[in-house]
Amino acid sequence: MDWNKILPVIISICVIIIVAVLRQYSRTLASITATMPLNVPLILWIAYRAEDSSREKLGELSTGLLIGIIPTVIFIGVAALTVNAGWSFGRVLVTGYLSWGVTLGLLLAIRHFLVI
């Protein structure tokens, strides 16, 4: 078995189950659990364990993760605003992903032109 591929899936399933159970008791605790940085250490560990891993490649990966989190925060903000505005779930998702994609595109363009 290749634990580098299996472990992230198992942990993700466990987090989904924990969030579903916690939601019955505390929406705040469920939200905190859902946004815990579990995938980041897993991704870094998988990259670290790769045969061709180096400090430089891990640094590039970490920078990519940092850039990737900003559109996710925008997605959550847009989702919160649109849900509170009474939008349907489908419109919330479409608008959230649209804002995520636009933000990611802008950040990648900025990164390309500034060579970050």
PDB file of C-alpha atoms in Angstrom:
ATOM      1  CA  MET A   1       0.000   0.000   0.000  1.00  0.00           C
ATOM      2  CA  ASP A   2       1.107   3.531  -0.783  1.00  0.00           C
ATOM      3  CA  TRP A   3       0.343   5.436   2.421  1.00  0.00           C
ATOM      4  CA  ASN A   4       1.268   8.725   0.744  1.00  0.00           C
ATOM      5  CA  LYS A   5      -1.920   8.383  -1.307  1.00  0.00           C
ATOM      6  CA  ILE A   6      -4.172   6.587   1.179  1.00  0.00           C
ATOM      7  CA  LEU A   7      -3.527   8.610   4.348  1.00  0.00           C
ATOM      8  CA  PRO A   8      -4.894  11.951   3.051  1.00  0.00           C
ATOM      9  CA  VAL A   9      -8.103  10.237   1.931  1.00  0.00           C
ATOM     10  CA  ILE A  10      -8.572   8.489   5.287  1.00  0.00           C
ATOM     11  CA  ILE A  11      -7.947  11.695   7.230  1.00  0.00           C
ATOM     12  CA  SER A  12     -10.329  13.659   4.975  1.00  0.00           C
ATOM     13  CA  ILE A  13     -13.096  11.093   5.524  1.00  0.00           C
ATOM     14  CA  CYS A  14     -12.507  11.196   9.285  1.00  0.00           C
ATOM     15  CA  VAL A  15     -12.718  15.005   9.298  1.00  0.00           C
ATOM     16  CA  ILE A  16     -16.015  14.918   7.362  1.00  0.00           C
ATOM     17  CA  ILE A  17     -17.460  12.438   9.869  1.00  0.00           C
ATOM     18  CA  ILE A  18     -16.213  14.477  12.843  1.00  0.00           C
ATOM     19  CA  VAL A  19     -17.698  17.682  11.400  1.00  0.00           C
ATOM     20  CA  ALA A  20     -21.038  15.931  10.805  1.00  0.00           C
ATOM     21  CA  VAL A  21     -21.130  14.715  14.416  1.00  0.00           C
ATOM     22  CA  LEU A  22     -19.889  17.987  15.943  1.00  0.00           C
ATOM     23  CA  ARG A  23     -22.459  19.975  13.961  1.00  0.00           C
ATOM     24  CA  GLN A  24     -25.181  18.466  16.141  1.00  0.00           C
ATOM     25  CA  TYR A  25     -23.546  19.902  19.262  1.00  0.00           C
ATOM     26  CA  SER A  26     -21.767  23.076  18.182  1.00  0.00           C
ATOM     27  CA  ARG A  27     -21.796  24.764  14.792  1.00  0.00           C
ATOM     28  CA  THR A  28     -18.793  26.850  15.830  1.00  0.00           C
ATOM     29  CA  LEU A  29     -16.739  23.797  16.768  1.00  0.00           C
ATOM     30  CA  ALA A  30     -17.806  22.060  13.548  1.00  0.00           C
ATOM     31  CA  SER A  31     -16.736  25.120  11.530  1.00  0.00           C
ATOM     32  CA  ILE A  32     -13.378  25.291  13.279  1.00  0.00           C
ATOM     33  CA  THR A  33     -12.790  21.581  12.677  1.00  0.00           C
ATOM     34  CA  ALA A  34     -13.767  21.920   9.019  1.00  0.00           C
ATOM     35  CA  THR A  35     -11.194  24.667   8.476  1.00  0.00           C
ATOM     36  CA  MET A  36      -8.323  23.146  10.452  1.00  0.00           C
ATOM     37  CA  PRO A  37      -5.066  22.958   8.482  1.00  0.00           C
ATOM     38  CA  LEU A  38      -5.036  19.183   8.084  1.00  0.00           C
ATOM     39  CA  ASN A  39      -4.276  18.934   4.376  1.00  0.00           C
ATOM     40  CA  VAL A  40      -1.324  21.325   4.498  1.00  0.00           C
ATOM     41  CA  PRO A  41       0.860  19.140   6.755  1.00  0.00           C
ATOM     42  CA  LEU A  42      -0.164  16.083   4.734  1.00  0.00           C
ATOM     43  CA  ILE A  43       0.799  17.723   1.459  1.00  0.00           C
ATOM     44  CA  LEU A  44       4.098  18.938   2.910  1.00  0.00           C
ATOM     45  CA  TRP A  45       4.808  15.471   4.303  1.00  0.00           C
ATOM     46  CA  ILE A  46       4.030  13.817   0.959  1.00  0.00           C
ATOM     47  CA  ALA A  47       6.293  16.307  -0.823  1.00  0.00           C
ATOM     48  CA  TYR A  48       9.018  15.853   1.806  1.00  0.00           C
ATOM     49  CA  ARG A  49       8.880  12.072   1.419  1.00  0.00           C
ATOM     50  CA  ALA A  50       9.111  12.282  -2.371  1.00  0.00           C
ATOM     51  CA  GLU A  51      12.357  11.029  -3.824  1.00  0.00           C
ATOM     52  CA  ASP A  52      13.288  14.345  -5.386  1.00  0.00           C
ATOM     53  CA  SER A  53      12.262  16.579  -2.491  1.00  0.00           C
ATOM     54  CA  SER A  54      14.458  19.511  -1.603  1.00  0.00           C
ATOM     55  CA  ARG A  55      14.185  22.581   0.568  1.00  0.00           C
ATOM     56  CA  GLU A  56      13.711  24.673  -2.575  1.00  0.00           C
ATOM     57  CA  LYS A  57      10.815  22.524  -3.821  1.00  0.00           C
ATOM     58  CA  LEU A  58       9.166  22.540  -0.394  1.00  0.00           C
ATOM     59  CA  GLY A  59       9.554  26.321  -0.358  1.00  0.00           C
ATOM     60  CA  GLU A  60       7.857  26.583  -3.754  1.00  0.00           C
ATOM     61  CA  LEU A  61       5.067  24.317  -2.548  1.00  0.00           C
ATOM     62  CA  SER A  62       4.617  26.373   0.622  1.00  0.00           C
ATOM     63  CA  THR A  63       4.422  29.579  -1.410  1.00  0.00           C
ATOM     64  CA  GLY A  64       1.841  27.960  -3.675  1.00  0.00           C
ATOM     65  CA  LEU A  65      -0.184  26.926  -0.633  1.00  0.00           C
ATOM     66  CA  LEU A  66      -0.057  30.472   0.699  1.00  0.00           C
ATOM     67  CA  ILE A  67      -1.258  31.843  -2.627  1.00  0.00           C
ATOM     68  CA  GLY A  68      -3.975  29.178  -2.773  1.00  0.00           C
ATOM     69  CA  ILE A  69      -5.417  29.986   0.652  1.00  0.00           C
ATOM     70  CA  ILE A  70      -6.296  33.577  -0.267  1.00  0.00           C
ATOM     71  CA  PRO A  71      -8.914  32.615  -2.901  1.00  0.00           C
ATOM     72  CA  THR A  72     -10.331  30.104  -0.425  1.00  0.00           C
ATOM     73  CA  VAL A  73     -10.808  32.854   2.163  1.00  0.00           C
ATOM     74  CA  ILE A  74     -12.519  34.948  -0.529  1.00  0.00           C
ATOM     75  CA  PHE A  75     -14.776  31.961  -1.360  1.00  0.00           C
ATOM     76  CA  ILE A  76     -15.798  31.643   2.294  1.00  0.00           C
ATOM     77  CA  GLY A  77     -16.445  35.383   2.569  1.00  0.00           C
ATOM     78  CA  VAL A  78     -18.579  35.451  -0.581  1.00  0.00           C
ATOM     79  CA  ALA A  79     -20.452  32.342   0.568  1.00  0.00           C
ATOM     80  CA  ALA A  80     -21.187  33.943   3.939  1.00  0.00           C
ATOM     81  CA  LEU A  81     -22.397  37.166   2.323  1.00  0.00           C
ATOM     82  CA  THR A  82     -24.609  35.426  -0.232  1.00  0.00           C
ATOM     83  CA  VAL A  83     -26.090  32.961   2.267  1.00  0.00           C
ATOM     84  CA  ASN A  84     -26.926  35.841   4.606  1.00  0.00           C
ATOM     85  CA  ALA A  85     -28.486  37.660   1.639  1.00  0.00           C
ATOM     86  CA  GLY A  86     -30.864  34.718   1.208  1.00  0.00           C
ATOM     87  CA  TRP A  87     -29.473  33.345  -2.047  1.00  0.00           C
ATOM     88  CA  SER A  88     -30.148  29.740  -3.060  1.00  0.00           C
ATOM     89  CA  PHE A  89     -27.449  27.165  -2.353  1.00  0.00           C
ATOM     90  CA  GLY A  90     -26.678  26.766  -6.062  1.00  0.00           C
ATOM     91  CA  ARG A  91     -26.186  30.504  -6.551  1.00  0.00           C
ATOM     92  CA  VAL A  92     -24.023  30.631  -3.422  1.00  0.00           C
ATOM     93  CA  LEU A  93     -21.723  27.911  -4.798  1.00  0.00           C
ATOM     94  CA  VAL A  94     -21.541  29.372  -8.302  1.00  0.00           C
ATOM     95  CA  THR A  95     -20.774  32.853  -6.978  1.00  0.00           C
ATOM     96  CA  GLY A  96     -18.269  31.491  -4.467  1.00  0.00           C
ATOM     97  CA  TYR A  97     -16.387  29.456  -7.059  1.00  0.00           C
ATOM     98  CA  LEU A  98     -16.498  32.332  -9.527  1.00  0.00           C
ATOM     99  CA  SER A  99     -14.936  34.659  -6.951  1.00  0.00           C
ATOM    100  CA  TRP A 100     -12.413  31.944  -6.062  1.00  0.00           C
ATOM    101  CA  GLY A 101     -11.402  31.518  -9.705  1.00  0.00           C
ATOM    102  CA  VAL A 102     -11.126  35.248 -10.391  1.00  0.00           C
ATOM    103  CA  THR A 103      -9.056  35.781  -7.238  1.00  0.00           C
ATOM    104  CA  LEU A 104      -6.773  32.857  -8.069  1.00  0.00           C
ATOM    105  CA  GLY A 105      -6.330  34.116 -11.628  1.00  0.00           C
ATOM    106  CA  LEU A 106      -5.429  37.594 -10.410  1.00  0.00           C
ATOM    107  CA  LEU A 107      -2.953  36.244  -7.860  1.00  0.00           C
ATOM    108  CA  LEU A 108      -1.288  33.989 -10.434  1.00  0.00           C
ATOM    109  CA  ALA A 109      -1.044  36.905 -12.881  1.00  0.00           C
ATOM    110  CA  ILE A 110       0.488  39.105 -10.185  1.00  0.00           C
ATOM    111  CA  ARG A 111       2.887  36.314  -9.244  1.00  0.00           C
ATOM    112  CA  HIS A 112       3.874  35.854 -12.887  1.00  0.00           C
ATOM    113  CA  PHE A 113       4.559  39.540 -13.470  1.00  0.00           C
ATOM    114  CA  LEU A 114       6.283  40.135 -10.132  1.00  0.00           C
ATOM    115  CA  VAL A 115       8.124  36.787 -10.242  1.00  0.00           C
ATOM    116  CA  ILE A 116       7.269  35.872  -6.657  1.00  0.00           C
TER     117      ILE A 116
END
